[in-house]
CSV table of C-alpha atoms in Angstrom, one decimal:
chain,number,residue,atom,x,y,z
U,1,MET,CA,16.1,-27.0,27.2
U,2,ILE,CA,13.5,-26.8,29.9
U,3,ARG,CA,11.4,-23.6,30.5
U,4,HIS,CA,8.5,-22.9,32.7
U,5,LEU,CA,5.8,-20.6,31.3
U,6,SER,CA,5.6,-18.4,34.4
U,7,ASP,CA,9.4,-17.7,34.1
U,8,ILE,CA,9.0,-16.2,30.5
U,9,ILE,CA,8.5,-12.5,30.5
U,10,PRO,CA,5.5,-11.6,28.1
U,11,VAL,CA,6.2,-9.2,25.2
U,12,PRO,CA,3.8,-7.6,22.8
U,13,THR,CA,2.7,-9.6,19.6
U,14,SER,CA,3.8,-8.4,16.3
U,15,HIS,CA,0.4,-6.7,15.8
U,16,SER,CA,0.7,-4.9,19.1
U,17,VAL,CA,-2.4,-6.6,20.2
U,18,GLY,CA,-2.3,-8.9,23.3
U,19,LEU,CA,0.8,-10.5,24.8
U,20,LYS,CA,2.8,-13.5,24.1
U,21,ARG,CA,5.4,-15.6,25.8
U,22,ILE,CA,8.0,-17.2,23.5
U,23,LEU,CA,8.7,-20.7,24.3
U,24,LEU,CA,11.1,-21.2,21.4
U,25,ALA,CA,12.5,-18.5,19.1
U,26,ALA,CA,13.6,-19.0,15.5
U,27,SER,CA,17.3,-18.3,16.5
U,28,GLU,CA,17.0,-21.4,18.9
U,29,SER,CA,15.1,-23.8,16.7
U,30,GLY,CA,17.8,-24.9,14.4
U,31,CYS,CA,15.2,-25.6,11.7
U,32,SER,CA,12.4,-23.9,9.8
U,33,LEU,CA,10.4,-23.2,13.0
U,34,THR,CA,10.0,-19.4,13.4
U,35,GLN,CA,8.3,-19.4,16.7
U,36,ILE,CA,6.4,-21.4,19.5
U,37,ALA,CA,4.6,-19.2,21.9
U,38,ILE,CA,1.6,-18.8,24.1
U,39,THR,CA,-0.5,-15.8,23.1
U,40,GLU,CA,-3.0,-14.2,25.3
U,41,LEU,CA,-5.8,-11.8,23.9
U,42,LYS,CA,-8.4,-9.9,26.0
U,43,ALA,CA,-12.0,-10.2,25.0
U,44,GLY,CA,-12.8,-7.8,22.1
U,45,GLU,CA,-9.0,-7.6,21.0
U,46,VAL,CA,-8.3,-8.2,17.3
U,47,ALA,CA,-5.2,-9.4,15.6
U,48,THR,CA,-6.2,-7.7,12.3
U,49,ALA,CA,-6.0,-9.3,8.9
U,50,HIS,CA,-2.6,-10.3,7.7
U,51,VAL,CA,-0.8,-12.6,5.5
U,52,HIS,CA,2.4,-14.7,5.8
U,53,PRO,CA,3.7,-15.3,2.2
U,54,ASP,CA,6.3,-17.9,3.2
U,55,MET,CA,5.1,-19.3,6.5
U,56,GLN,CA,2.4,-21.7,7.9
U,57,GLU,CA,1.0,-20.9,11.3
U,58,ALA,CA,-0.7,-23.2,13.5
U,59,PHE,CA,-3.1,-22.2,16.5
U,60,TYR,CA,-4.3,-24.5,19.3
U,61,VAL,CA,-6.7,-23.0,21.6
U,62,LEU,CA,-5.9,-23.6,25.2
U,63,ALA,CA,-8.6,-21.6,26.9
U,64,GLY,CA,-11.5,-19.1,25.9
U,65,GLU,CA,-13.4,-18.5,22.6
U,66,LEU,CA,-12.4,-16.7,19.5
U,67,GLU,CA,-13.5,-15.9,16.0
U,68,MET,CA,-11.1,-17.0,13.2
U,69,CYS,CA,-11.6,-15.4,9.8
U,70,LEU,CA,-9.8,-17.2,6.9
U,71,ASN,CA,-9.9,-15.6,3.5
U,72,GLY,CA,-13.2,-13.9,4.5
U,73,GLU,CA,-14.7,-17.0,6.1
U,74,LYS,CA,-15.5,-16.9,9.8
U,75,THR,CA,-15.3,-19.7,12.2
U,76,THR,CA,-15.8,-19.8,16.0
U,77,CYS,CA,-13.0,-21.7,17.9
U,78,ARG,CA,-13.1,-22.8,21.4
U,79,ALA,CA,-10.7,-24.6,23.9
U,80,GLU,CA,-9.0,-27.8,22.2
U,81,ASP,CA,-9.8,-26.6,18.6
U,82,PHE,CA,-6.7,-26.7,16.2
U,83,VAL,CA,-6.4,-24.4,13.2
U,84,LEU,CA,-3.7,-24.6,10.5
U,85,VAL,CA,-3.3,-21.6,8.4
U,86,GLU,CA,-1.5,-22.2,5.3
U,87,LYS,CA,0.9,-19.7,3.6
U,88,CYS,CA,-0.7,-16.8,1.7
U,89,VAL,CA,-4.0,-17.2,3.6
U,90,ASN,CA,-5.5,-13.9,4.9
U,91,HIS,CA,-6.4,-14.4,8.5
U,92,GLU,CA,-7.7,-12.5,11.4
U,93,LEU,CA,-8.3,-13.4,15.0
U,94,MET,CA,-10.9,-11.7,17.4
U,95,ALA,CA,-11.2,-12.7,21.0
U,96,ILE,CA,-14.8,-13.2,22.0
U,97,THR,CA,-13.7,-14.0,25.6
U,98,ASP,CA,-10.3,-13.8,27.2
U,99,VAL,CA,-8.2,-16.4,25.3
U,100,ARG,CA,-5.1,-18.3,25.4
U,101,ILE,CA,-3.4,-19.8,22.3
U,102,LEU,CA,-0.5,-22.0,21.6
U,103,THR,CA,1.0,-20.6,18.4
U,104,VAL,CA,3.5,-22.3,16.1
U,105,GLY,CA,5.1,-20.8,12.9
U,106,CYS,CA,7.1,-22.6,10.3
U,107,VAL,CA,8.7,-21.2,7.2
U,108,VAL,CA,7.9,-22.9,3.9
U,109,GLU,CA,11.3,-22.8,2.2
U,110,SER,CA,10.0,-23.3,-1.2
U,111,SER,CA,8.0,-20.0,-1.0
U,112,ARG,CA,10.7,-17.9,0.6
U,113,ASP,CA,11.7,-14.7,-1.4
U,114,LYS,CA,9.0,-15.1,-4.1
U,115,PHE,CA,6.9,-12.3,-3.3
U,116,TYR,CA,8.3,-8.9,-3.0
U,117,PRO,CA,8.1,-5.4,-4.7
U,118,MET,CA,9.2,-6.2,-8.3
U,119,LEU,CA,11.1,-3.4,-10.2
U,120,PHE,CA,11.3,-3.5,-14.0
U,121,LYS,CA,13.8,-3.0,-16.9
U,122,PRO,CA,13.2,0.1,-19.1
U,123,ASN,CA,10.7,-0.6,-21.8
U,124,ARG,CA,10.7,2.5,-23.9
U,125,LYS,CA,8.9,3.2,-27.3
U,126,ASN,CA,10.0,6.0,-29.6
U,127,LEU,CA,7.0,7.4,-31.5
U,128,VAL,CA,6.3,10.3,-33.9
U,129,TRP,CA,5.4,12.6,-31.3
U,130,GLY,CA,7.9,11.6,-28.4
U,131,THR,CA,8.5,8.6,-26.1
U,132,GLU,CA,6.3,6.2,-24.0
U,133,ASP,CA,7.8,4.2,-21.2
U,134,TRP,CA,5.6,1.1,-20.5
U,135,VAL,CA,6.9,0.8,-16.9
U,136,VAL,CA,4.5,-1.9,-15.7
U,137,SER,CA,2.9,-3.8,-18.5
U,138,ALA,CA,1.7,-7.4,-19.2
U,139,ILE,CA,0.5,-6.7,-22.8
U,140,PRO,CA,1.9,-9.3,-25.2
U,141,GLY,CA,4.8,-7.8,-27.2
U,142,SER,CA,5.2,-4.9,-24.7
U,143,GLU,CA,5.7,-6.7,-21.5
U,144,SER,CA,7.7,-5.6,-18.6
U,145,GLU,CA,10.7,-7.6,-17.6
U,146,VAL,CA,11.5,-8.1,-13.8
U,147,GLU,CA,14.8,-6.5,-12.8
U,148,ASN,CA,15.2,-7.5,-9.2
U,149,GLY,CA,15.0,-10.5,-6.9
U,150,THR,CA,14.0,-14.1,-7.5
U,151,TRP,CA,12.1,-13.2,-10.6
U,152,ALA,CA,14.9,-11.2,-12.3
U,153,ARG,CA,14.8,-11.6,-16.2
U,154,TYR,CA,11.3,-13.3,-16.1
U,155,ARG,CA,8.4,-11.5,-18.0
U,156,LEU,CA,5.8,-10.2,-15.7
U,157,SER,CA,3.1,-12.3,-17.3
U,158,GLU,CA,5.2,-15.5,-16.6
U,159,VAL,CA,5.4,-14.5,-12.8
U,160,ILE,CA,1.6,-13.9,-12.6
U,161,ALA,CA,0.9,-17.2,-14.5
U,162,LYS,CA,2.9,-19.1,-11.6
U,163,TYR,CA,1.1,-17.3,-8.7
U,164,PRO,CA,-1.9,-15.5,-10.0
U,165,SER,CA,-3.8,-15.2,-6.6
U,166,GLU,CA,-0.8,-14.3,-4.8
U,167,ILE,CA,0.4,-11.6,-7.2
U,168,LEU,CA,-2.9,-10.2,-8.3
U,169,GLY,CA,-5.2,-11.0,-5.3
U,170,ARG,CA,-7.6,-13.9,-5.2
U,171,GLU,CA,-10.6,-11.8,-6.3
U,172,THR,CA,-8.8,-9.7,-8.8
U,173,ALA,CA,-7.3,-12.9,-10.4
U,174,GLN,CA,-10.8,-14.4,-10.7
U,175,ARG,CA,-12.3,-11.3,-11.9
U,176,TYR,CA,-9.7,-10.7,-14.7
U,177,ASN,CA,-9.0,-14.2,-15.7
U,178,ASN,CA,-5.5,-14.3,-14.1
U,179,GLU,CA,-4.3,-11.4,-16.2
U,180,LEU,CA,-2.9,-8.0,-14.9
U,181,PRO,CA,-5.8,-5.5,-15.5
U,182,LEU,CA,-3.8,-2.3,-15.5
U,183,LEU,CA,-0.9,-0.7,-17.4
U,184,THR,CA,1.3,2.3,-16.3
U,185,LYS,CA,3.2,4.4,-18.5
U,186,ILE,CA,5.4,7.6,-18.5
U,187,ILE,CA,4.5,9.7,-21.4
U,188,ASP,CA,6.9,12.6,-22.8
U,189,ALA,CA,5.0,14.4,-25.4
U,190,ARG,CA,7.4,16.6,-27.5
U,191,ARG,CA,4.8,17.1,-30.1
U,192,ASP,CA,1.1,16.8,-30.1
U,193,LEU,CA,-0.4,13.2,-29.8
U,194,SER,CA,-3.3,12.5,-32.2
U,195,ILE,CA,-6.8,13.2,-31.3
U,196,GLN,CA,-8.2,9.9,-30.2
U,197,VAL,CA,-10.7,8.0,-28.2
U,198,HIS,CA,-11.0,4.5,-26.6
U,199,PRO,CA,-13.8,2.0,-26.6
U,200,ASN,CA,-15.6,0.6,-23.5
U,201,ASP,CA,-15.2,-2.9,-22.4
U,202,GLU,CA,-18.4,-3.9,-24.3
U,203,MET,CA,-17.4,-2.3,-27.6
U,204,ALA,CA,-13.7,-3.5,-27.4
U,205,LEU,CA,-14.9,-7.1,-26.7
U,206,ARG,CA,-17.5,-7.0,-29.6
U,207,GLU,CA,-15.0,-5.5,-32.2
U,208,HIS,CA,-11.6,-6.8,-31.0
U,209,ASN,CA,-12.1,-9.4,-28.4
U,210,LYS,CA,-10.1,-7.2,-25.9
U,211,LYS,CA,-10.7,-5.0,-22.9
U,212,GLY,CA,-11.8,-1.4,-23.2
U,213,LYS,CA,-9.7,1.4,-22.0
U,214,SER,CA,-10.2,4.2,-19.4
U,215,GLU,CA,-7.2,6.1,-18.1
U,216,MET,CA,-6.0,8.7,-15.8
U,217,TRP,CA,-3.3,11.3,-16.3
U,218,TYR,CA,-1.1,12.9,-13.6
U,219,ILE,CA,0.9,15.9,-14.9
U,220,LEU,CA,4.5,15.6,-14.0
U,221,ASP,CA,5.9,18.5,-16.0
U,222,ALA,CA,4.5,21.0,-18.4
U,223,ALA,CA,6.2,23.8,-20.3
U,224,PRO,CA,4.5,27.3,-19.8
U,225,GLY,CA,1.4,27.5,-21.8
U,226,SER,CA,1.1,23.7,-22.4
U,227,TYR,CA,-2.3,22.4,-22.9
U,228,LEU,CA,-4.3,19.2,-23.6
U,229,TYR,CA,-7.7,18.3,-25.0
U,230,ALA,CA,-10.4,16.4,-23.0
U,231,GLY,CA,-14.0,16.2,-23.8
U,232,PHE,CA,-16.1,18.6,-25.8
U,233,ARG,CA,-16.5,22.3,-25.2
U,234,LYS,CA,-19.8,22.5,-27.2
U,235,HIS,CA,-22.3,19.9,-28.4
U,236,ILE,CA,-21.8,18.5,-31.9
U,237,SER,CA,-23.8,15.6,-33.7
U,238,PRO,CA,-22.1,12.5,-35.0
U,239,GLU,CA,-22.5,14.0,-38.5
U,240,GLU,CA,-20.8,17.2,-37.5
U,241,TYR,CA,-18.1,15.2,-35.9
U,242,LYS,CA,-17.4,13.4,-39.1
U,243,GLN,CA,-17.3,16.6,-41.1
U,244,SER,CA,-15.1,18.3,-38.7
U,245,VAL,CA,-12.6,15.5,-39.0
U,246,ALA,CA,-12.8,15.7,-42.8
U,247,ASP,CA,-12.1,19.3,-43.0
U,248,GLY,CA,-9.6,19.2,-40.1
U,249,THR,CA,-11.5,21.4,-37.6
U,250,ILE,CA,-12.2,18.8,-34.9
U,251,CYS,CA,-9.9,20.6,-32.4
U,252,TYR,CA,-12.2,23.7,-32.4
U,253,ALA,CA,-15.0,21.5,-30.9
U,254,LEU,CA,-12.9,20.1,-28.1
U,255,ALA,CA,-12.3,21.4,-24.5
U,256,ARG,CA,-8.7,22.7,-24.3
U,257,HIS,CA,-7.0,22.8,-20.8
U,258,GLU,CA,-3.9,24.7,-19.9
U,259,VAL,CA,-2.1,22.4,-17.4
U,260,HIS,CA,0.5,22.5,-14.6
U,261,PRO,CA,2.3,19.9,-12.7
U,262,GLY,CA,0.0,18.1,-10.3
U,263,ASP,CA,-3.1,18.3,-12.5
U,264,VAL,CA,-5.1,15.3,-12.8
U,265,PHE,CA,-7.4,14.2,-15.6
U,266,TYR,CA,-9.6,11.1,-15.6
U,267,LEU,CA,-10.5,10.0,-19.2
U,268,PRO,CA,-13.3,7.3,-19.1
U,269,ALA,CA,-13.7,5.2,-22.3
U,270,GLY,CA,-15.7,7.4,-24.9
U,271,ARG,CA,-14.0,10.7,-24.0
U,272,VAL,CA,-12.2,12.3,-26.9
U,273,HIS,CA,-8.7,13.5,-25.8
U,274,ALA,CA,-5.1,14.4,-26.8
U,275,ILE,CA,-1.9,15.2,-25.0
U,276,CYS,CA,-0.1,18.1,-26.5
U,277,GLY,CA,3.5,18.9,-26.8
U,278,GLY,CA,5.4,20.0,-23.9
U,279,ILE,CA,3.8,17.8,-21.3
U,280,ARG,CA,5.3,14.7,-19.3
U,281,LEU,CA,2.9,12.7,-17.5
U,282,VAL,CA,2.1,9.4,-15.7
U,283,GLU,CA,-0.8,7.5,-17.2
U,284,VAL,CA,-2.7,4.8,-15.4
U,285,GLN,CA,-5.0,2.8,-17.6
U,286,GLN,CA,-6.8,-0.5,-18.1
U,287,SER,CA,-4.5,-3.1,-19.7
U,288,SER,CA,-5.5,-2.5,-23.2
U,289,ASP,CA,-3.9,-1.3,-26.5
U,290,VAL,CA,-7.1,-0.4,-28.3
U,291,THR,CA,-7.0,3.2,-29.5
U,292,TYR,CA,-9.2,4.8,-32.3
U,293,ARG,CA,-7.2,7.6,-34.0
U,294,ILE,CA,-9.6,10.4,-35.0
U,295,TYR,CA,-7.3,13.1,-36.4
U,296,ASP,CA,-3.4,13.3,-36.8
U,297,TYR,CA,-2.7,16.7,-38.2
U,298,ASN,CA,-2.1,15.3,-41.7
U,299,ARG,CA,1.5,14.4,-40.6
U,300,PRO,CA,3.4,11.4,-41.6
U,301,GLY,CA,4.4,8.5,-39.2
U,302,LEU,CA,8.0,7.2,-38.6
U,303,ASP,CA,7.8,5.3,-41.8
U,304,GLY,CA,7.0,8.4,-43.8
U,305,ARG,CA,3.4,7.4,-44.5
U,306,PRO,CA,0.2,8.8,-42.9
U,307,ARG,CA,-1.0,6.9,-39.9
U,308,GLU,CA,-4.3,5.0,-40.1
U,309,LEU,CA,-7.4,6.8,-38.8
U,310,HIS,CA,-10.4,5.0,-37.3
U,311,THR,CA,-13.2,7.7,-37.8
U,312,GLU,CA,-16.1,5.3,-38.1
U,313,LEU,CA,-15.1,3.1,-35.2
U,314,ALA,CA,-14.4,6.2,-33.2
U,315,ALA,CA,-18.0,7.6,-34.0
U,316,LYS,CA,-19.5,4.5,-32.3
U,317,ALA,CA,-17.2,5.0,-29.2
U,318,ILE,CA,-17.5,8.6,-28.5
U,319,ASP,CA,-19.5,10.1,-25.6
U,320,PHE,CA,-20.7,13.3,-27.2
U,321,THR,CA,-22.1,14.7,-23.8
U,322,VAL,CA,-20.7,18.1,-22.8
U,323,TYR,CA,-19.6,18.1,-19.1
U,324,PRO,CA,-19.2,21.2,-17.0
U,325,ASP,CA,-15.6,20.2,-15.9
U,326,TYR,CA,-13.2,17.6,-17.1
U,327,ARG,CA,-10.4,18.0,-14.4
U,328,THR,CA,-10.2,15.7,-11.4
U,329,ASN,CA,-10.1,17.6,-8.1
U,330,CYS,CA,-6.8,16.6,-6.5
U,331,LYS,CA,-5.5,19.0,-3.9
U,332,ASP,CA,-2.0,17.3,-4.0
U,333,ASP,CA,-1.1,19.1,-0.9
U,334,SER,CA,0.7,17.9,2.2
U,335,ARG,CA,-2.0,15.5,3.4
U,336,ARG,CA,-0.5,12.0,4.0
U,337,VAL,CA,-3.0,10.0,2.0
U,338,GLU,CA,-5.5,11.4,-0.6
U,339,ASP,CA,-8.1,9.5,-2.5
U,340,VAL,CA,-7.8,10.7,-6.1
U,341,LEU,CA,-9.9,8.2,-8.1
U,342,ASP,CA,-12.2,5.3,-7.2
U,343,THR,CA,-13.7,4.0,-10.6
U,344,PRO,CA,-15.1,0.7,-11.6
U,345,ASN,CA,-11.9,-0.2,-13.4
U,346,PHE,CA,-9.2,1.2,-11.0
U,347,SER,CA,-8.5,3.3,-7.9
U,348,VAL,CA,-5.8,5.8,-7.3
U,349,LYS,CA,-4.4,7.2,-4.1
U,350,MET,CA,-1.7,9.9,-3.7
U,351,LEU,CA,0.7,9.8,-0.8
U,352,ASN,CA,2.8,12.6,0.6
U,353,PHE,CA,5.2,11.7,3.4
U,354,ASP,CA,8.4,12.8,5.2
U,355,THR,CA,8.5,10.1,7.8
U,356,LEU,CA,7.5,6.4,7.8
U,357,LEU,CA,4.2,5.7,6.4
U,358,ARG,CA,2.5,2.3,6.9
U,359,ARG,CA,0.2,1.1,4.2
U,360,ASP,CA,-2.2,-1.9,4.8
U,361,MET,CA,-3.9,-2.7,1.4
U,362,LEU,CA,-4.6,-6.2,2.2
U,363,LYS,CA,-8.3,-5.4,2.6
U,364,TYR,CA,-8.6,-4.7,-1.2
U,365,ASP,CA,-7.3,-8.1,-2.2
U,366,SER,CA,-5.3,-6.5,-5.2
U,367,PHE,CA,-1.7,-5.8,-6.2
U,368,VAL,CA,-0.6,-2.3,-6.0
U,369,ILE,CA,1.5,-0.4,-8.7
U,370,ALA,CA,3.4,2.3,-6.8
U,371,THR,CA,5.0,5.2,-8.8
U,372,SER,CA,7.4,7.6,-7.1
U,373,LEU,CA,6.5,11.0,-8.4
U,374,ALA,CA,9.1,12.9,-6.1
U,375,GLY,CA,11.8,11.9,-3.8
U,376,ASP,CA,13.3,8.6,-3.2
U,377,CYS,CA,12.1,6.1,-0.9
U,378,ASP,CA,12.4,2.4,0.4
U,379,ILE,CA,9.4,0.1,0.6
U,380,ARG,CA,9.6,-2.5,3.2
U,381,ILE,CA,7.3,-5.6,3.5
U,382,ARG,CA,6.3,-6.0,7.1
U,383,ALA,CA,5.7,-9.8,6.7
U,384,THR,CA,9.2,-10.5,5.5
U,385,GLY,CA,11.3,-7.5,6.0
U,386,GLN,CA,12.4,-7.5,2.4
U,387,SER,CA,12.7,-3.9,1.0
U,388,VAL,CA,13.4,-2.3,-2.5
U,389,HIS,CA,14.6,1.2,-3.2
U,390,LEU,CA,12.2,3.2,-5.4
U,391,SER,CA,13.8,6.3,-7.2
U,392,ALA,CA,11.8,9.3,-8.3
U,393,GLY,CA,10.3,8.3,-11.5
U,394,GLN,CA,10.4,4.6,-11.0
U,395,SER,CA,7.4,2.1,-10.5
U,396,CYS,CA,7.1,-1.2,-8.8
U,397,LEU,CA,4.4,-3.7,-8.5
U,398,ILE,CA,3.6,-4.9,-4.9
U,399,PRO,CA,2.0,-8.3,-4.9
U,400,ALA,CA,-1.4,-8.6,-3.2
U,401,VAL,CA,-0.1,-11.2,-0.7
U,402,VAL,CA,2.4,-8.7,0.8
U,403,ALA,CA,0.3,-5.7,0.5
U,404,ASP,CA,1.1,-4.7,4.2
U,405,TYR,CA,4.2,-2.5,3.8
U,406,GLU,CA,6.0,0.7,4.8
U,407,TYR,CA,7.3,3.6,2.9
U,408,ILE,CA,10.4,5.1,4.2
U,409,PRO,CA,11.7,8.3,2.8
U,410,THR,CA,15.4,8.5,2.0
U,411,GLN,CA,15.3,12.2,1.2
U,412,ALA,CA,13.4,15.1,2.9
U,413,SER,CA,10.1,14.0,1.5
U,414,SER,CA,8.5,11.8,-1.1
U,415,LYS,CA,5.4,11.6,-3.1
U,416,VAL,CA,4.0,8.3,-4.4
U,417,LEU,CA,1.0,7.5,-6.6
U,418,GLU,CA,-0.7,4.1,-5.9
U,419,ALA,CA,-2.9,2.5,-8.5
U,420,PHE,CA,-4.9,-0.8,-7.5
U,421,ILE,CA,-8.1,-2.6,-7.9
U,422,ASN,CA,-10.6,-1.7,-5.1
U,423,ASN,CA,-12.5,-5.0,-4.5
U,424,ARG,CA,-14.2,-3.4,-1.5
U,425,ARG,CA,-16.2,-0.7,-3.5
U,426,SER,CA,-19.6,-0.5,-1.9
U,427,LEU,CA,-22.7,-1.5,-3.6
U,428,GLY,CA,-24.2,2.0,-3.0
U,429,ARG,CA,-21.2,3.7,-4.7
U,430,ILE,CA,-21.6,1.3,-7.7
U,431,ILE,CA,-25.3,2.1,-8.1
U,432,SER,CA,-24.6,5.8,-7.7
U,433,GLU,CA,-22.1,5.6,-10.5
U,434,PHE,CA,-24.3,3.7,-12.7
U,435,LEU,CA,-27.2,6.2,-12.2
U,436,HIS,CA,-24.8,9.1,-12.4
U,437,LEU,CA,-26.1,10.4,-9.0
């Protein structure tokens, strides 16, 4: 095969930035080569950050000057410089001048089909008040089991242990010691849950050598008149709190909220709360099973005996501050992407779409837990073309290394909740939250 560059018609790159002339296509190579091409970028054009989970890519600069950013580290490259980008390395190219590059791609067969949206087998717990589905969990004894693809029948923690940076994100893996920091549940409360509170990270580490627990609720369904408790409606002292637990009047001190589908509540560690009967919701929380039960209506557990209360520990964990509003403002309307929460422990976005919706979450260096709240859709990974079907009520975990993907609705419209770790949160925002500005 002999080709002359001038005879090859230029085509747009996969990033729609610049043009390339394909010298050898994957269908012609007869091996793991995916492409050999000459790419041309104009000064100022940027091939935005992206990752190839199963492919190495090599760049040889023929002419001009460009800036190459590999996993956040920037290097200036000039004519005759050669750069090898290993699989799973986040890379971005910015043309400083007009530039011509020889690009070569090669599939790493051992990595093919390892990173994709993972679905999970049912993981239900029957409790005295109803049911909890631990839909995405890596907590020992309550772990999710992968249902699809290469990792079917593996526990989620086993997959993360093999590829922590690729699954969780490099910064997320370092920050959380290679452990999944979030847990997602579907809670169906047929009766009232106990009045309870969770400790923050500092107290949970000190008392239990575990993480603390902040969480968020999104109301899926609510019977007419259903309500929940979140926070205090009036100020009480720790001594008054203990007395109200002893005499069974603690509920009268709590803020009671009638709820409807689409309501959102953020419950930071220290906020007293309880879900009441007739409510079904999605819960996103820190990956922790530490709960202090304050009051349980003097009812027996499934074994016929009263469940343990943690009055003294709860007193140390409780934030007794009375706040003007405990709901989270979430319009939950037709806007395509809405920021619902951005907290120190996790962030949440709400997506409403009736046509293809592209999501580039690579900048957060985090996995994404996607939960379909309404309508079915497909999730397609742009780097590999792999896709999974997400049914209403179902969740999946999208590894950080393939967090450039598309939602394709398979019904009239879809609504998806995304939870992730925001590793790009600004210093100014962190300081504002710390000072309660």
